[in-house]
Amino acid sequence: MTVLTFTLIMILGAFLAGFIGSLSGLGGGIIIIPLLTVILGVDIHYAIGAALVSVIATSSGSAAAYVREGITNMRLGIFLEIATTIGAVCGALLSTIAPTSFIAVLFGLTLIFSAINSLRKKEEHIVLESSPLAKKLRLEGTYPTHDGQVVHYGTKNVVGGFGMMGIAGMMSGLLGIGSGAFKVIAMDNIMRIPFKVSTTTSNFMMGVTAMASSVIYIQKGYIEPGICMPVVIGVLFGAMAGAKVLVKTNPKKLRIFFACLIFVLAVNMIYNGLNGKI
């Protein structure tokens, strides 16, 4: 395979990854890594490095829009970023010494968990009274609704959410994904943050988390420009196309379809990992 053919396949594959990731709400990294490892035969460490770079690019663009709209809780995000950054560095260090088969199987299991989580019914949690620690850290906030009203919300279980964020950061550094499912669980289920705020704040945090772990991958030589650039270009255009399609389609049906697709990819990754093919 020539370099040009390899690059064109990566751009097309990354475009589909960004497109599917945008429609499913799970991000493009979950498609990029199976594409590079299973189909193109790229070492999983280089695939993770490319996925992390794509997470940084896509998170930076969308996070800015959410911050402008006043939905993202920046104070909460910066506080929880302490946990995710520490976790991301630990996960990246673990990834460099862990067997590739173990990473592949763990990646597949994480895909299954993320797909199931994307299908669960999202319930809006509005906690009016914050916990004492949340009040001390001033983690409560507000967000605007579509009709111009301002919703006030509080925060609970700060320690539990902080701990889950450490796990989310570790999974991000270890597997090269945004770990949005784990972050949303930490904020939505544990800290009782409104779902709209938790998803946008999670998106705001993803880029910083990926940046922290990518430093380790750069030091180890796993960030390859020849792989990262086509992936970033493809994912960015794919995500933009997916966002336009999402407005005109039924998101519930799309999530069911792509959850099934992601489940197939997960089983494939687990199979190849157990058989030592990755």
Coordinates of C-alpha atoms in Angstrom, one line a residue:
M1 CA 0.0 0.0 0.0
T2 CA 1.4 3.4 -1.0
V3 CA 1.6 6.3 1.4
L4 CA -1.0 8.2 -0.7
T5 CA -3.5 5.3 -0.6
F6 CA -2.9 4.8 3.2
T7 CA -3.5 8.6 3.8
L8 CA -6.7 8.7 1.7
I9 CA -8.1 5.6 3.5
M10 CA -7.3 7.2 6.9
I11 CA -9.0 10.5 5.9
L12 CA -12.1 8.7 4.6
G13 CA -12.2 6.4 7.7
A14 CA -11.6 9.3 10.1
F15 CA -14.4 11.3 8.3
L16 CA -16.8 8.3 9.0
A17 CA -15.5 8.1 12.5
G18 CA -16.2 11.8 13.2
F19 CA -19.6 11.5 11.4
I20 CA -20.7 8.4 13.5
G21 CA -19.2 9.8 16.7
S22 CA -21.1 13.1 16.3
L23 CA -24.4 11.3 15.6
S24 CA -24.0 8.7 18.4
G25 CA -22.6 11.3 20.9
L26 CA -19.7 9.0 21.7
G27 CA -16.9 10.8 19.8
G28 CA -14.7 9.6 16.9
G29 CA -12.0 7.9 18.9
I30 CA -14.1 4.8 19.4
I31 CA -14.1 4.3 15.6
I32 CA -10.6 5.5 14.8
I33 CA -8.8 3.0 17.0
P34 CA -10.5 -0.1 15.6
L35 CA -10.1 1.3 12.0
L36 CA -6.3 1.8 12.5
T37 CA -5.6 -1.4 14.4
V38 CA -7.9 -4.0 12.9
I39 CA -8.2 -2.7 9.3
L40 CA -5.0 -0.9 8.6
G41 CA -2.7 -2.9 11.0
V42 CA -1.3 0.1 12.9
D43 CA 0.2 -0.5 16.3
I44 CA -2.4 0.3 18.9
H45 CA -0.2 2.8 20.7
Y46 CA 0.1 4.9 17.5
A47 CA -3.7 4.6 17.1
I48 CA -4.3 5.8 20.6
G49 CA -1.9 8.7 20.0
A50 CA -3.8 9.7 16.9
A51 CA -7.2 9.4 18.7
L52 CA -6.0 11.6 21.5
V53 CA -4.9 14.3 19.0
S54 CA -8.4 14.1 17.4
V55 CA -10.1 14.5 20.8
I56 CA -8.1 17.6 21.4
A57 CA -9.1 19.1 18.1
T58 CA -12.8 18.3 18.2
S59 CA -13.2 19.2 21.9
S60 CA -11.5 22.6 21.4
G61 CA -14.0 23.6 18.7
S62 CA -17.2 22.5 20.3
A63 CA -16.3 23.5 23.9
A64 CA -15.9 27.1 22.8
A65 CA -19.5 27.3 21.6
Y66 CA -20.9 25.8 24.8
V67 CA -18.9 28.3 26.9
R68 CA -20.2 31.2 24.9
E69 CA -23.8 30.0 25.4
G70 CA -23.2 29.9 29.2
I71 CA -24.1 26.3 29.6
T72 CA -20.6 24.9 30.6
N73 CA -19.8 25.2 34.3
M74 CA -16.2 26.2 34.0
R75 CA -15.4 26.4 37.7
L76 CA -16.7 22.8 38.1
G77 CA -14.8 21.7 35.0
I78 CA -11.5 23.2 36.1
F79 CA -11.9 21.6 39.6
L80 CA -12.6 18.1 38.2
E81 CA -9.8 18.5 35.7
I82 CA -7.4 18.0 38.5
A83 CA -8.6 14.5 38.9
T84 CA -8.9 13.7 35.2
T85 CA -5.4 15.1 34.5
I86 CA -3.8 13.0 37.2
G87 CA -5.7 10.0 36.0
A88 CA -4.8 10.6 32.3
V89 CA -1.1 10.7 33.0
C90 CA -1.3 7.5 35.1
G91 CA -3.3 5.9 32.3
A92 CA -0.9 6.9 29.6
L93 CA 2.1 5.6 31.6
L94 CA 0.2 2.3 32.1
S95 CA -0.6 2.1 28.4
T96 CA 3.1 2.2 27.5
I97 CA 3.9 -0.9 29.6
A98 CA 0.6 -2.9 29.4
P99 CA 0.3 -5.7 26.8
T100 CA -1.5 -4.6 23.6
S101 CA -3.9 -7.6 23.9
F102 CA -5.0 -6.3 27.3
I103 CA -5.6 -2.8 26.0
A104 CA -7.6 -4.2 23.1
V105 CA -9.9 -6.3 25.3
L106 CA -10.3 -3.4 27.8
F107 CA -11.1 -1.0 24.9
G108 CA -13.8 -3.4 23.6
L109 CA -15.4 -3.7 27.0
T110 CA -15.4 0.1 27.3
L111 CA -17.0 0.4 23.9
I112 CA -19.8 -1.9 25.1
F113 CA -20.3 0.1 28.3
S114 CA -20.4 3.4 26.3
A115 CA -22.9 2.0 23.8
I116 CA -25.2 0.8 26.5
N117 CA -24.9 4.1 28.4
S118 CA -25.7 6.1 25.2
L119 CA -29.1 4.3 25.0
R120 CA -30.2 4.8 28.6
K121 CA -32.9 7.3 29.2
K122 CA -31.5 10.7 30.2
E123 CA -33.3 12.2 33.1
E124 CA -32.8 15.9 34.1
H125 CA -31.6 16.3 37.7
I126 CA -32.1 19.7 39.3
V127 CA -30.7 19.8 42.9
L128 CA -31.5 23.2 44.5
E129 CA -29.4 22.7 47.7
S130 CA -25.7 22.1 47.3
S131 CA -23.6 20.0 49.8
P132 CA -21.4 21.9 52.3
L133 CA -18.3 21.1 50.3
A134 CA -19.8 22.2 47.0
K135 CA -20.9 25.5 48.6
K136 CA -17.4 26.0 49.9
L137 CA -15.9 25.4 46.5
R138 CA -18.8 27.4 44.8
L139 CA -19.5 24.6 42.3
E140 CA -23.2 25.5 41.9
G141 CA -24.3 27.4 38.8
T142 CA -26.9 28.4 36.2
Y143 CA -27.7 27.7 32.6
P144 CA -30.1 29.3 30.1
T145 CA -33.0 27.4 28.5
H146 CA -34.2 27.6 24.9
D147 CA -36.9 30.1 25.9
G148 CA -34.5 32.5 27.7
Q149 CA -35.1 31.4 31.3
V150 CA -32.2 30.9 33.7
V151 CA -32.1 27.6 35.7
H152 CA -30.3 27.5 39.0
Y153 CA -28.8 24.2 40.2
G154 CA -26.8 22.8 43.1
T155 CA -24.1 20.1 43.4
K156 CA -23.9 17.0 45.6
N157 CA -21.3 14.2 46.4
V158 CA -18.2 16.2 45.4
V159 CA -15.7 13.6 46.7
G160 CA -17.5 10.7 44.8
G161 CA -17.6 12.7 41.6
F162 CA -13.9 13.7 41.9
G163 CA -13.0 10.0 42.4
M164 CA -15.0 8.9 39.3
M165 CA -13.3 11.6 37.3
G166 CA -9.9 10.2 38.2
I167 CA -11.1 6.8 36.7
A168 CA -12.4 8.6 33.6
G169 CA -9.1 10.3 33.1
M170 CA -7.2 7.0 33.5
M171 CA -9.4 5.4 30.9
S172 CA -8.8 8.3 28.5
G173 CA -5.1 8.1 28.9
L174 CA -5.0 4.3 28.6
L175 CA -7.4 3.9 25.7
G176 CA -7.2 7.2 23.8
I177 CA -10.9 8.1 24.1
G178 CA -12.7 11.1 25.5
S179 CA -14.3 8.9 28.3
G180 CA -17.4 11.1 28.0
A181 CA -19.6 8.2 29.4
F182 CA -17.6 8.0 32.6
K183 CA -17.5 11.8 33.0
V184 CA -21.2 12.2 32.5
I185 CA -21.8 9.4 35.1
A186 CA -19.7 11.3 37.6
M187 CA -21.5 14.6 37.1
D188 CA -25.0 13.4 36.2
N189 CA -25.5 10.3 38.5
I190 CA -23.1 11.0 41.3
M191 CA -22.9 14.8 41.6
R192 CA -26.5 15.3 40.4
I193 CA -25.6 18.0 37.8
P194 CA -28.2 18.7 35.1
F195 CA -27.6 16.5 32.1
K196 CA -27.3 19.5 29.8
V197 CA -24.5 21.0 32.0
S198 CA -22.8 17.6 32.5
T199 CA -22.4 16.9 28.8
T200 CA -21.1 20.3 27.9
T201 CA -18.8 20.5 30.8
S202 CA -17.5 17.0 30.0
N203 CA -16.8 18.2 26.4
F204 CA -14.9 21.2 27.8
M205 CA -12.8 18.9 29.9
M206 CA -12.0 16.3 27.2
G207 CA -9.4 18.4 25.4
V208 CA -7.4 19.2 28.5
T209 CA -7.5 15.5 29.6
A210 CA -6.3 14.3 26.2
M211 CA -3.6 16.9 26.2
A212 CA -2.2 15.7 29.5
S213 CA -2.0 12.1 28.4
S214 CA -0.7 13.0 24.9
V215 CA 2.4 14.5 26.5
I216 CA 3.4 11.0 27.6
Y217 CA 2.7 9.6 24.1
I218 CA 4.8 12.3 22.5
Q219 CA 7.7 11.4 24.9
K220 CA 7.4 7.8 23.9
G221 CA 7.3 8.6 20.2
Y222 CA 3.7 7.4 19.7
I223 CA 2.4 10.6 18.1
E224 CA 3.1 10.2 14.4
P225 CA 2.3 13.3 12.3
G226 CA 1.7 11.1 9.2
I227 CA -1.1 9.3 11.0
C228 CA -2.4 12.2 13.2
M229 CA -2.9 14.8 10.5
P230 CA -5.2 12.8 8.2
V231 CA -7.2 11.6 11.2
V232 CA -7.7 15.1 12.6
I233 CA -8.8 16.5 9.2
G234 CA -11.2 13.6 8.6
V235 CA -12.7 13.7 12.1
L236 CA -13.3 17.5 12.1
F237 CA -15.1 17.4 8.7
G238 CA -17.0 14.3 9.7
A239 CA -18.1 15.8 13.0
M240 CA -19.4 18.9 11.3
A241 CA -21.3 16.8 8.7
G242 CA -22.8 14.7 11.5
A243 CA -24.0 17.7 13.4
K244 CA -25.9 19.0 10.4
V245 CA -27.5 15.6 9.8
L246 CA -28.4 15.2 13.4
V247 CA -30.7 18.2 13.3
K248 CA -32.8 16.7 10.5
T249 CA -33.0 13.1 11.8
N250 CA -34.4 11.1 14.7
P251 CA -31.6 11.0 17.3
K252 CA -33.1 8.0 19.1
K253 CA -33.1 5.7 16.1
L254 CA -29.6 6.8 15.1
R255 CA -28.3 6.0 18.6
I256 CA -29.8 2.5 18.4
F257 CA -28.3 1.9 15.0
F258 CA -24.8 3.2 15.9
A259 CA -24.9 1.5 19.3
C260 CA -25.3 -1.8 17.5
L261 CA -22.5 -0.9 15.2
I262 CA -20.2 0.0 18.1
F263 CA -21.1 -3.3 19.8
V264 CA -19.9 -5.2 16.7
L265 CA -16.6 -3.2 16.7
A266 CA -16.2 -3.9 20.5
V267 CA -16.7 -7.7 20.0
N268 CA -14.2 -7.6 17.1
M269 CA -11.6 -5.8 19.3
I270 CA -12.1 -8.2 22.1
Y271 CA -11.8 -11.2 19.8
N272 CA -8.6 -9.9 18.2
G273 CA -7.2 -9.0 21.6
L274 CA -7.8 -12.4 23.0
N275 CA -6.3 -14.1 20.0
G276 CA -3.2 -11.9 20.1
K277 CA -3.8 -10.3 16.7
I278 CA -3.5 -6.7 18.1

